[in-house]
Structures are given as structure tokens and as C-alpha cells.
């Protein structure tokens, strides 16, 4: 029988906690990874690492992570979009219908 390790962490006032290093290593968790919780009828909670699906783009994920970090570190850099730019964009694409579920043609692949 495999050895059982036990660790604990503390909830903050905002119900947040740090995942202990032992758990991060066991689940091979990195920054921005997702955790799945399975709650059993006995009250036991099982944590597992969410595996990236085939459709996930790792480069896009890293870029979005970079943007999120930059926004949180430098919120003063955020600017609202000018109403004139919004109107110009709407004039260019305002009536284009897009079906995101439609299959791409061979030319579009």
C-alpha cells in the first residue's frame, strides 16, 4: 500500500489558501494550472490537476496569462476605447455574421 502524506493550509479572510508545495509537486502543478475538486458524499474532497484539452493553445494561454499579470501589476496603463474607434470598427464589420461552429472550407484551413 502506498504511503499517505498529509498536509494542511489555512484559509484567509477571503477564503483563499496557498496550495502546499507537497501537493503542487504531487499534482505537478504550475502557475495558472487549474485544479478540479471532487466532493464525495462522505465529505472527502479529492483534488486533481485539470489536463489541458486538445483544443487549448498553449501559446495563447501564455499570452493571456501575461496580459492578466501585466494588467494586475500596472492597472494605470489601461485606457478606455475611444468612441470614434468603436464607430469605425462597427462600420467595417458591423453587419458581418459569423458562425463559430461552422466547418472551415479547405481554403480557410
PDB file of C-alpha atoms in Angstrom:
ATOM      1  CA  UNK A   1       0.000   0.000   0.000  1.00  0.00           C
ATOM      2  CA  UNK A   2       1.329   3.474  -0.924  1.00  0.00           C
ATOM      3  CA  UNK A   3       2.263   5.819   1.882  1.00  0.00           C
ATOM      4  CA  UNK A   4      -0.228   8.575   2.676  1.00  0.00           C
ATOM      5  CA  UNK A   5       1.048  12.107   3.079  1.00  0.00           C
ATOM      6  CA  UNK A   6      -0.945  14.684   4.977  1.00  0.00           C
ATOM      7  CA  UNK A   7      -0.513  18.446   4.747  1.00  0.00           C
ATOM      8  CA  UNK A   8      -2.667  21.386   5.702  1.00  0.00           C
ATOM      9  CA  UNK A   9      -3.112  25.018   4.783  1.00  0.00           C
ATOM     10  CA  UNK A  10      -5.011  27.942   6.260  1.00  0.00           C
ATOM     11  CA  UNK A  11      -7.896  29.911   4.757  1.00  0.00           C
ATOM     12  CA  UNK A  12      -7.544  33.679   4.614  1.00  0.00           C
ATOM     13  CA  UNK A  13     -10.361  36.073   5.460  1.00  0.00           C
ATOM     14  CA  UNK A  14     -11.307  35.913   1.762  1.00  0.00           C
ATOM     15  CA  UNK A  15     -11.486  32.071   1.810  1.00  0.00           C
ATOM     16  CA  UNK A  16      -8.266  31.726  -0.177  1.00  0.00           C
ATOM     17  CA  UNK A  17      -5.366  29.410   0.538  1.00  0.00           C
ATOM     18  CA  UNK A  18      -1.932  28.552  -0.823  1.00  0.00           C
ATOM     19  CA  UNK A  19      -1.646  25.056  -2.241  1.00  0.00           C
ATOM     20  CA  UNK A  20       1.146  23.449  -0.171  1.00  0.00           C
ATOM     21  CA  UNK A  21       4.371  22.621  -2.019  1.00  0.00           C
ATOM     22  CA  UNK A  22       3.907  18.898  -1.361  1.00  0.00           C
ATOM     23  CA  UNK A  23       0.526  18.978  -3.134  1.00  0.00           C
ATOM     24  CA  UNK A  24       1.862  21.107  -6.007  1.00  0.00           C
ATOM     25  CA  UNK A  25       4.667  18.608  -6.595  1.00  0.00           C
ATOM     26  CA  UNK A  26       2.377  15.588  -6.311  1.00  0.00           C
ATOM     27  CA  UNK A  27      -0.073  17.035  -8.849  1.00  0.00           C
ATOM     28  CA  UNK A  28       2.693  18.587 -10.990  1.00  0.00           C
ATOM     29  CA  UNK A  29       1.001  21.981 -10.724  1.00  0.00           C
ATOM     30  CA  UNK A  30       2.470  25.128 -12.210  1.00  0.00           C
ATOM     31  CA  UNK A  31       1.360  28.724 -12.195  1.00  0.00           C
ATOM     32  CA  UNK A  32      -2.050  29.242 -13.838  1.00  0.00           C
ATOM     33  CA  UNK A  33      -2.828  25.489 -13.809  1.00  0.00           C
ATOM     34  CA  UNK A  34      -6.365  24.555 -12.873  1.00  0.00           C
ATOM     35  CA  UNK A  35      -7.449  22.269 -10.038  1.00  0.00           C
ATOM     36  CA  UNK A  36     -10.525  20.042 -10.167  1.00  0.00           C
ATOM     37  CA  UNK A  37     -12.387  19.285  -6.915  1.00  0.00           C
ATOM     38  CA  UNK A  38     -14.411  16.095  -6.452  1.00  0.00           C
ATOM     39  CA  UNK A  39     -16.614  16.209  -3.356  1.00  0.00           C
ATOM     40  CA  UNK A  40     -17.679  12.769  -2.161  1.00  0.00           C
ATOM     41  CA  UNK A  41     -20.801  12.056  -0.139  1.00  0.00           C
ATOM     42  CA  UNK A  42     -18.598  11.303   2.882  1.00  0.00           C
ATOM     43  CA  UNK A  43     -17.372  14.916   2.838  1.00  0.00           C
ATOM     44  CA  UNK A  44     -13.966  13.885   1.495  1.00  0.00           C
ATOM     45  CA  UNK A  45     -12.604  16.207  -1.196  1.00  0.00           C
ATOM     46  CA  UNK A  46     -10.232  14.940  -3.884  1.00  0.00           C
ATOM     47  CA  UNK A  47      -8.054  17.401  -5.797  1.00  0.00           C
ATOM     48  CA  UNK A  48      -6.757  16.579  -9.260  1.00  0.00           C
ATOM     49  CA  UNK A  49      -4.922  18.586 -11.883  1.00  0.00           C
ATOM     50  CA  UNK A  50      -7.041  19.649 -14.851  1.00  0.00           C
ATOM     51  CA  UNK A  51      -5.330  18.477 -18.018  1.00  0.00           C
ATOM     52  CA  UNK A  52      -5.288  20.906 -20.929  1.00  0.00           C
ATOM     53  CA  UNK A  53      -7.683  19.826 -23.648  1.00  0.00           C
ATOM     54  CA  UNK A  54      -6.509  19.171 -27.184  1.00  0.00           C
ATOM     55  CA  UNK A  55      -8.107  22.381 -28.407  1.00  0.00           C
ATOM     56  CA  UNK A  56      -6.211  24.576 -25.933  1.00  0.00           C
ATOM     57  CA  UNK A  57      -3.483  26.691 -27.492  1.00  0.00           C
ATOM     58  CA  UNK A  58      -0.524  26.827 -25.061  1.00  0.00           C
ATOM     59  CA  UNK A  59       0.903  29.958 -26.696  1.00  0.00           C
ATOM     60  CA  UNK A  60      -2.413  31.786 -26.457  1.00  0.00           C
ATOM     61  CA  UNK A  61      -2.753  30.657 -22.838  1.00  0.00           C
ATOM     62  CA  UNK A  62       0.688  32.033 -22.004  1.00  0.00           C
ATOM     63  CA  UNK A  63      -0.114  35.300 -23.774  1.00  0.00           C
ATOM     64  CA  UNK A  64      -3.406  35.673 -21.900  1.00  0.00           C
ATOM     65  CA  UNK A  65      -1.575  34.904 -18.649  1.00  0.00           C
ATOM     66  CA  UNK A  66       0.969  37.601 -19.500  1.00  0.00           C
ATOM     67  CA  UNK A  67      -1.825  40.111 -20.171  1.00  0.00           C
ATOM     68  CA  UNK A  68      -3.575  39.261 -16.903  1.00  0.00           C
ATOM     69  CA  UNK A  69      -0.337  39.675 -14.954  1.00  0.00           C
ATOM     70  CA  UNK A  70       0.503  42.974 -16.698  1.00  0.00           C
ATOM     71  CA  UNK A  71      -2.980  44.362 -16.033  1.00  0.00           C
ATOM     72  CA  UNK A  72      -2.791  43.401 -12.365  1.00  0.00           C
ATOM     73  CA  UNK A  73       0.708  44.881 -11.973  1.00  0.00           C
ATOM     74  CA  UNK A  74       0.033  48.055 -13.991  1.00  0.00           C
ATOM     75  CA  UNK A  75      -3.686  48.946 -13.916  1.00  0.00           C
ATOM     76  CA  UNK A  76      -2.737  52.568 -14.593  1.00  0.00           C
ATOM     77  CA  UNK A  77      -1.853  51.570 -18.175  1.00  0.00           C
ATOM     78  CA  UNK A  78      -5.436  50.645 -19.029  1.00  0.00           C
ATOM     79  CA  UNK A  79      -7.223  53.079 -21.302  1.00  0.00           C
ATOM     80  CA  UNK A  80     -10.794  53.218 -22.478  1.00  0.00           C
ATOM     81  CA  UNK A  81     -11.504  52.719 -26.164  1.00  0.00           C
ATOM     82  CA  UNK A  82     -12.321  55.930 -27.982  1.00  0.00           C
ATOM     83  CA  UNK A  83     -15.947  56.100 -29.179  1.00  0.00           C
ATOM     84  CA  UNK A  84     -14.742  57.158 -32.640  1.00  0.00           C
ATOM     85  CA  UNK A  85     -12.681  53.975 -32.959  1.00  0.00           C
ATOM     86  CA  UNK A  86     -15.656  51.868 -31.884  1.00  0.00           C
ATOM     87  CA  UNK A  87     -17.838  53.512 -34.562  1.00  0.00           C
ATOM     88  CA  UNK A  88     -15.143  52.977 -37.210  1.00  0.00           C
ATOM     89  CA  UNK A  89     -14.839  49.276 -36.302  1.00  0.00           C
ATOM     90  CA  UNK A  90     -18.614  48.838 -36.378  1.00  0.00           C
ATOM     91  CA  UNK A  91     -18.739  50.453 -39.813  1.00  0.00           C
ATOM     92  CA  UNK A  92     -16.188  47.915 -41.059  1.00  0.00           C
ATOM     93  CA  UNK A  93     -17.613  44.738 -39.522  1.00  0.00           C
ATOM     94  CA  UNK A  94     -20.972  45.678 -38.037  1.00  0.00           C
ATOM     95  CA  UNK A  95     -23.078  43.530 -40.360  1.00  0.00           C
ATOM     96  CA  UNK A  96     -20.800  40.513 -40.707  1.00  0.00           C
ATOM     97  CA  UNK A  97     -22.423  37.295 -39.452  1.00  0.00           C
ATOM     98  CA  UNK A  98     -20.006  34.721 -38.075  1.00  0.00           C
ATOM     99  CA  UNK A  99     -20.883  31.109 -37.250  1.00  0.00           C
ATOM    100  CA  UNK A 100     -18.143  29.953 -34.889  1.00  0.00           C
ATOM    101  CA  UNK A 101     -19.394  26.354 -35.134  1.00  0.00           C
ATOM    102  CA  UNK A 102     -19.283  26.190 -38.937  1.00  0.00           C
ATOM    103  CA  UNK A 103     -16.667  23.946 -40.538  1.00  0.00           C
ATOM    104  CA  UNK A 104     -13.903  25.830 -42.345  1.00  0.00           C
ATOM    105  CA  UNK A 105     -13.528  25.334 -46.076  1.00  0.00           C
ATOM    106  CA  UNK A 106     -10.298  23.836 -47.422  1.00  0.00           C
ATOM    107  CA  UNK A 107      -9.166  27.344 -48.464  1.00  0.00           C
ATOM    108  CA  UNK A 108      -9.636  28.645 -44.918  1.00  0.00           C
ATOM    109  CA  UNK A 109      -7.775  25.831 -43.161  1.00  0.00           C
TER     110      UNK A 109
END
